[in-house]
Tab-separated table of C-alpha atoms in Angstrom:
chain	number	residue	atom	x	y	z
A	1	MET	CA	26.456	34.631	3.222
A	2	ALA	CA	28.837	33.170	-0.031
A	3	ALA	CA	26.236	32.928	-3.278
A	4	PHE	CA	25.217	29.738	-4.170
A	5	THR	CA	23.200	28.713	-6.980
A	6	ALA	CA	20.609	26.153	-8.032
A	7	LYS	CA	23.035	24.089	-9.858
A	8	ASP	CA	25.682	24.012	-6.192
A	9	VAL	CA	22.133	23.038	-4.474
A	10	MET	CA	21.633	20.336	-6.943
A	11	ALA	CA	25.325	19.425	-7.569
A	12	LEU	CA	25.426	18.692	-3.556
A	13	ARG	CA	21.251	16.293	-4.117
A	14	GLU	CA	23.259	14.321	-6.576
A	15	LYS	CA	26.828	14.174	-4.039
A	16	THR	CA	24.408	13.334	-1.033
A	17	GLY	CA	21.169	11.842	-2.476
A	18	ALA	CA	18.948	14.281	0.706
A	19	GLY	CA	16.340	16.872	-0.631
A	20	MET	CA	16.806	19.315	-2.080
A	21	MET	CA	15.496	21.294	0.546
A	22	ASP	CA	18.139	19.431	2.842
A	23	CYS	CA	20.568	20.856	0.475
A	24	LYS	CA	20.228	24.447	0.353
A	25	LYS	CA	19.205	24.595	4.075
A	26	ALA	CA	22.374	23.603	4.322
A	27	LEU	CA	24.728	25.826	1.420
A	28	ILE	CA	23.214	29.254	3.741
A	29	ASP	CA	24.093	27.265	6.903
A	30	ALA	CA	27.044	26.685	5.579
A	31	ASP	CA	28.119	29.640	3.649
A	32	GLY	CA	28.176	28.350	0.345
A	33	ASP	CA	31.030	26.711	0.717
A	34	MET	CA	29.978	23.123	-0.790
A	35	GLU	CA	32.095	20.943	1.535
A	36	LYS	CA	31.178	22.250	5.329
A	37	ALA	CA	27.039	21.537	3.387
A	38	GLY	CA	28.290	18.304	2.961
A	39	ASP	CA	29.858	18.079	6.699
A	40	LEU	CA	25.940	19.712	7.969
A	41	LEU	CA	23.927	16.952	5.766
A	42	ARG	CA	25.812	14.015	7.633
A	43	GLU	CA	25.768	15.690	11.234
A	44	ARG	CA	22.450	15.423	10.880
A	45	GLY	CA	21.988	12.413	9.473
A	46	ILE	CA	20.208	12.567	6.337
A	47	ALA	CA	22.643	11.914	4.288
A	48	LYS	CA	22.636	8.810	6.223
A	49	ALA	CA	19.239	8.305	5.404
A	50	ALA	CA	20.508	9.274	1.392
A	51	LYS	CA	22.906	6.492	1.561
A	52	ARG	CA	19.540	3.790	2.654
A	53	ALA	CA	18.150	4.726	-0.892
A	54	ALA	CA	19.679	1.982	-2.710
A	55	LYS	CA	18.674	-0.911	-0.101
A	56	VAL	CA	15.174	-2.592	-1.266
A	57	ALA	CA	12.280	-1.585	0.719
A	58	ALA	CA	10.517	-4.697	0.983
A	59	GLU	CA	9.240	-5.014	4.468
A	60	GLY	CA	6.900	-2.561	6.476
A	61	LEU	CA	2.849	-2.297	7.831
A	62	VAL	CA	-0.157	-1.785	6.027
A	63	TYR	CA	-2.155	0.249	8.058
A	64	THR	CA	-5.205	1.352	8.845
A	65	LEU	CA	-7.102	5.005	10.417
A	66	VAL	CA	-10.042	5.896	10.187
A	67	GLU	CA	-11.088	10.131	12.283
A	68	GLY	CA	-14.960	10.168	11.958
A	69	ARG	CA	-16.391	9.031	7.969
A	70	LYS	CA	-12.709	10.270	6.583
A	71	GLY	CA	-10.293	6.694	5.845
A	72	VAL	CA	-6.915	5.729	5.034
A	73	LEU	CA	-5.492	2.397	3.667
A	74	LEU	CA	-1.847	3.470	4.159
A	75	GLU	CA	1.442	1.564	3.096
A	76	VAL	CA	4.486	2.094	4.442
A	77	ASN	CA	8.090	-0.233	3.604
A	78	CYS	CA	10.698	-0.949	6.130
A	79	GLU	CA	14.311	-3.717	5.764
A	80	SER	CA	14.034	-5.388	8.049
A	81	ASP	CA	10.725	-7.380	9.371
A	82	PHE	CA	12.722	-5.953	12.990
A	83	VAL	CA	12.337	-2.911	12.627
A	84	ALA	CA	8.272	-3.254	11.304
A	85	LYS	CA	7.954	-4.836	14.898
A	86	GLY	CA	9.297	-1.292	17.044
A	87	ASP	CA	7.174	1.208	17.677
A	88	LYS	CA	9.393	3.880	16.677
A	89	PHE	CA	8.024	2.500	13.089
A	90	LYS	CA	4.679	1.819	13.817
A	91	GLU	CA	4.256	5.414	15.368
A	92	LEU	CA	5.201	7.158	12.302
A	93	VAL	CA	3.385	4.741	10.127
A	94	ASN	CA	0.195	6.507	12.304
A	95	ASP	CA	2.139	9.882	12.334
A	96	ILE	CA	2.347	9.321	8.235
A	97	ALA	CA	-1.339	8.400	8.421
A	98	LYS	CA	-2.892	11.392	10.006
A	99	GLN	CA	-0.950	13.045	7.920
A	100	ILE	CA	-3.453	12.225	5.321
A	101	LEU	CA	-6.174	12.774	6.860
A	102	LYS	CA	-5.401	15.788	7.595
A	103	VAL	CA	-4.260	17.338	4.541
A	104	MET	CA	-5.951	14.655	1.816
A	105	PRO	CA	-2.815	14.568	-0.720
A	106	ALA	CA	-3.527	13.204	-4.347
A	107	ASP	CA	-0.822	10.675	-4.155
A	108	VAL	CA	2.352	10.102	-3.329
A	109	ASP	CA	4.398	12.997	-4.717
A	110	ALA	CA	1.812	15.923	-3.105
A	111	LEU	CA	1.610	13.609	0.386
A	112	LEU	CA	5.863	14.369	0.935
A	113	ALA	CA	5.523	17.693	-0.517
A	114	SER	CA	3.384	18.714	2.325
A	115	ASP	CA	3.854	20.965	5.356
A	116	MET	CA	4.391	18.757	8.702
A	117	GLY	CA	5.153	20.856	11.314
A	118	GLY	CA	7.342	23.138	9.638
A	119	LYS	CA	8.983	20.064	7.581
A	120	THR	CA	8.147	17.932	4.571
A	121	VAL	CA	7.190	14.988	4.772
A	122	ASP	CA	9.861	13.964	2.877
A	123	THR	CA	12.171	15.195	5.809
A	124	PHE	CA	10.273	13.392	9.005
A	125	ILE	CA	11.165	10.464	7.337
A	126	GLN	CA	14.595	10.687	6.361
A	127	GLU	CA	15.204	11.705	10.016
A	128	ALA	CA	13.222	9.250	11.002
A	129	THR	CA	15.219	6.717	8.242
A	130	ALA	CA	18.730	8.171	10.083
A	131	ILE	CA	17.490	7.691	13.718
A	132	ILE	CA	16.162	4.268	12.685
A	133	GLY	CA	19.201	3.255	10.572
A	134	GLU	CA	17.024	2.073	6.889
A	135	LYS	CA	14.929	3.114	4.332
A	136	ILE	CA	12.261	3.996	5.375
A	137	SER	CA	9.352	4.672	1.683
A	138	VAL	CA	5.436	5.189	1.756
A	139	ARG	CA	4.554	3.061	-0.895
A	140	ARG	CA	1.044	3.520	-1.377
A	141	PHE	CA	-2.054	4.674	0.100
A	142	THR	CA	-6.215	5.395	-0.602
A	143	VAL	CA	-8.489	7.812	0.769
A	144	TYR	CA	-12.177	7.185	1.551
A	145	GLU	CA	-14.854	9.496	2.901
A	146	SER	CA	-18.510	8.462	3.206
A	147	LYS	CA	-21.797	9.582	3.519
A	148	GLY	CA	-22.361	6.390	6.030
A	149	PHE	CA	-19.302	4.759	7.476
A	150	ILE	CA	-16.106	3.233	6.881
A	151	GLU	CA	-14.784	-0.551	8.207
A	152	THR	CA	-11.520	-1.089	8.477
A	153	TYR	CA	-9.470	-4.432	8.869
A	154	ILE	CA	-5.536	-5.676	9.935
A	155	HIS	CA	-5.114	-9.087	9.015
A	156	MET	CA	-1.872	-10.900	10.386
A	157	GLY	CA	0.140	-7.144	12.993
A	158	GLY	CA	0.354	-5.573	9.593
A	159	THR	CA	0.350	-7.753	5.856
A	160	MET	CA	-2.223	-7.207	5.021
A	161	GLY	CA	-5.748	-4.354	5.411
A	162	VAL	CA	-8.666	-3.766	4.114
A	163	MET	CA	-11.660	-1.018	3.752
A	164	LEU	CA	-14.869	-0.540	3.321
A	165	ASP	CA	-17.220	2.108	2.597
A	166	PHE	CA	-20.179	1.269	3.442
A	167	ASP	CA	-23.986	3.273	3.251
A	168	GLY	CA	-26.851	1.913	5.910
A	169	ALA	CA	-27.207	3.126	9.615
A	170	ASP	CA	-24.378	2.739	11.957
A	171	SER	CA	-25.595	0.332	14.194
A	172	ALA	CA	-24.302	-2.961	16.114
A	173	GLU	CA	-26.082	-4.531	13.400
A	174	THR	CA	-24.835	-2.893	10.126
A	175	ARG	CA	-20.856	-2.674	12.241
A	176	GLU	CA	-20.905	-6.337	12.532
A	177	THR	CA	-22.236	-7.333	8.796
A	178	ALA	CA	-19.643	-5.405	8.236
A	179	HIS	CA	-16.739	-7.002	10.309
A	180	ASN	CA	-17.197	-10.594	8.326
A	181	VAL	CA	-17.306	-7.961	4.590
A	182	ALA	CA	-14.062	-7.401	5.288
A	183	LEU	CA	-12.700	-10.299	7.128
A	184	HIS	CA	-13.897	-12.212	3.681
A	185	THR	CA	-12.756	-9.394	1.541
A	186	ALA	CA	-9.130	-10.093	3.152
A	187	PHE	CA	-9.912	-13.893	2.520
A	188	SER	CA	-10.751	-13.727	-1.033
A	189	LYS	CA	-9.540	-10.474	-2.277
A	190	PRO	CA	-11.884	-10.346	-4.665
A	191	ALA	CA	-10.842	-8.008	-8.177
A	192	TYR	CA	-14.417	-6.603	-8.699
A	193	LEU	CA	-16.935	-5.104	-6.276
A	194	SER	CA	-19.839	-5.906	-8.763
A	195	ALA	CA	-20.517	-7.945	-12.469
A	196	ASP	CA	-20.965	-4.212	-14.166
A	197	GLN	CA	-17.365	-3.301	-13.468
A	198	VAL	CA	-15.725	-5.950	-14.777
A	199	SER	CA	-15.261	-4.329	-19.319
A	200	ALA	CA	-16.065	-6.055	-21.591
A	201	ASP	CA	-13.598	-6.478	-23.316
A	202	THR	CA	-12.013	-8.465	-20.791
A	203	ILE	CA	-15.031	-11.383	-20.857
A	204	GLU	CA	-14.589	-10.881	-24.365
A	205	LYS	CA	-10.880	-11.833	-23.520
A	206	GLU	CA	-12.572	-15.131	-20.725
A	207	LYS	CA	-14.794	-16.185	-23.241
A	208	ALA	CA	-12.554	-16.555	-25.938
A	209	ILE	CA	-9.895	-18.663	-23.952
A	210	LEU	CA	-12.927	-20.626	-22.172
A	211	THR	CA	-14.177	-21.277	-25.274
A	212	GLN	CA	-10.641	-22.500	-26.916
A	213	GLU	CA	-10.359	-24.361	-23.464
A	214	VAL	CA	-14.032	-26.736	-24.599
A	215	MET	CA	-13.589	-26.843	-28.294
A	216	ASN	CA	-9.755	-28.829	-27.399
A	217	GLU	CA	-11.511	-30.723	-25.188
A	218	GLY	CA	-13.652	-31.752	-28.000
A	219	LYS	CA	-16.802	-30.553	-27.299
A	220	PRO	CA	-19.122	-29.323	-30.429
A	221	GLN	CA	-19.666	-25.951	-30.448
A	222	GLN	CA	-23.576	-25.725	-30.006
A	223	ILE	CA	-22.472	-27.691	-26.168
A	224	ALA	CA	-19.531	-25.317	-26.014
A	225	GLU	CA	-21.072	-22.983	-25.755
A	226	LYS	CA	-23.527	-23.096	-23.979
A	227	ILE	CA	-20.281	-24.954	-21.386
A	228	VAL	CA	-18.366	-21.297	-21.308
A	229	MET	CA	-21.418	-19.393	-20.301
A	230	GLY	CA	-21.117	-21.662	-17.055
A	231	LYS	CA	-17.961	-21.257	-16.289
A	232	ILE	CA	-17.975	-17.078	-17.431
A	233	LYS	CA	-21.532	-17.097	-14.712
A	234	LYS	CA	-18.458	-19.067	-12.849
A	235	TYR	CA	-15.978	-16.497	-12.943
A	236	TYR	CA	-18.281	-13.886	-11.935
A	237	GLU	CA	-18.909	-15.404	-8.573
A	238	GLU	CA	-15.113	-16.203	-7.521
A	239	ASN	CA	-13.838	-12.454	-8.499
A	240	CYS	CA	-17.401	-10.802	-7.954
A	241	LEU	CA	-17.513	-9.736	-3.808
A	242	LEU	CA	-20.606	-8.672	-4.150
A	243	ASP	CA	-21.268	-12.495	-6.281
A	244	GLN	CA	-18.945	-14.450	-3.685
A	245	LYS	CA	-20.641	-16.990	-1.959
A	246	PHE	CA	-19.421	-16.139	2.220
A	247	VAL	CA	-16.761	-17.816	3.290
A	248	LYS	CA	-18.686	-18.357	6.725
A	249	ASP	CA	-21.758	-19.565	5.232
A	250	GLU	CA	-22.016	-20.454	1.449
A	251	LYS	CA	-25.191	-21.243	1.177
A	252	ILE	CA	-25.746	-17.228	0.156
A	253	THR	CA	-23.973	-14.334	-1.014
A	254	ILE	CA	-22.402	-11.269	0.281
A	255	ALA	CA	-24.914	-9.044	-1.525
A	256	GLN	CA	-27.229	-11.523	-0.298
A	257	LEU	CA	-25.420	-10.860	3.732
A	258	MET	CA	-25.673	-6.896	3.617
A	259	GLY	CA	-29.324	-7.662	3.214
A	260	LYS	CA	-30.886	-4.269	2.251
A	261	ASN	CA	-29.673	-2.372	5.191
A	262	LEU	CA	-26.572	-1.841	3.802
A	263	LYS	CA	-25.198	-0.737	1.041
A	264	LEU	CA	-21.624	-1.344	-0.217
A	265	ASN	CA	-19.522	1.649	-2.034
A	266	ARG	CA	-16.117	0.607	-2.904
A	267	PHE	CA	-13.513	-1.791	-1.007
A	268	CYS	CA	-9.560	-1.496	-1.215
A	269	PHE	CA	-7.029	-3.744	-0.205
A	270	TYR	CA	-3.052	-3.985	-0.011
A	271	VAL	CA	-1.317	-6.865	0.941
A	272	MET	CA	2.422	-6.271	2.334
A	273	GLY	CA	5.268	-6.012	-0.091
A	274	GLN	CA	3.440	-7.442	-2.688
A	275	GLY	CA	5.095	-7.241	-5.672
A	276	ILE	CA	8.697	-5.610	-4.738
A	277	GLU	CA	11.341	-7.346	-5.412
A	278	LYS	CA	13.369	-9.080	-2.341
A	279	LYS	CA	17.041	-8.580	-1.921
A	280	SER	CA	17.979	-11.857	-1.045
A	281	GLU	CA	21.574	-11.895	0.413
A	282	ASP	CA	23.949	-14.426	2.051
A	283	LEU	CA	24.533	-14.139	4.854
A	284	GLN	CA	28.394	-14.301	6.035
A	285	GLU	CA	27.851	-12.601	2.597
A	286	GLU	CA	26.733	-9.388	3.833
A	287	VAL	CA	29.897	-9.954	7.755
A	288	ASN	CA	31.995	-10.060	4.665
A	289	LYS	CA	31.437	-6.832	2.967
A	290	GLN	CA	30.857	-5.574	5.731
A	291	VAL	CA	34.330	-6.738	7.225
A	292	GLU	CA	36.267	-5.509	4.784
A	293	ALA	CA	34.159	-2.334	5.110
A	294	MET	CA	35.214	-1.829	7.674
A	295	LYS	CA	39.355	-1.976	7.016
A	296	LYS	CA	39.097	0.874	4.387
């Protein structure tokens, strides 16, 4: 077997965009021949997958999986809505969710480096990219391990997902209440669980803005302070889940809906693709690019 160095592995990685372990294996199989190793990566579909790296993966799925008292909320992205709705992509997302609950990784990097049946998750995704034909990326995930039970809700087939960790008896009654809280959370998208989670700096900043706003309306200082305090109370009601009016019955808050038999410890929600800048191209321009590429 011809010798090769770590620099050779890095050079092959830069040339093909494939993962380090894939490049190392290709060089071993190619007896250190860089060109042959590059061909092997192409044959295996890995170099093809690497070419998708420049694409913007702004579609995809938000997905939840619960096993016992452990649950994961996960977002995996792809390039098109068509692929996101396909069975192959959905199976991939489910496999990744199972892997997360199995190894409980600290972050996305740890997940991608974890072993998944003799290959890393990163390699598993690259191979899937080669088959599906679009860039696929794990954007984020949250894992809860509950002392009580976990409730989840997925909206519109994966455009948004909610996961909540409850304390309380796991019964039909508490599950129904928990489900209603999950639906409400998806609708209202609260910033905090409770008022005590809002930092003093946030409230002081809010007070300063509101005070100036009221003063600009010509209100005296004393009256302005009272108005601002009322607005701060409203801020809590709008942004803190437990203080929010229940969307199905505005006569009660979420805290009142849960009563004494149910306690919400934490919650999270993802909106699919939120914050990702989507690449917009004219269809005719895209077709022209493909035609030109075929001529070369």
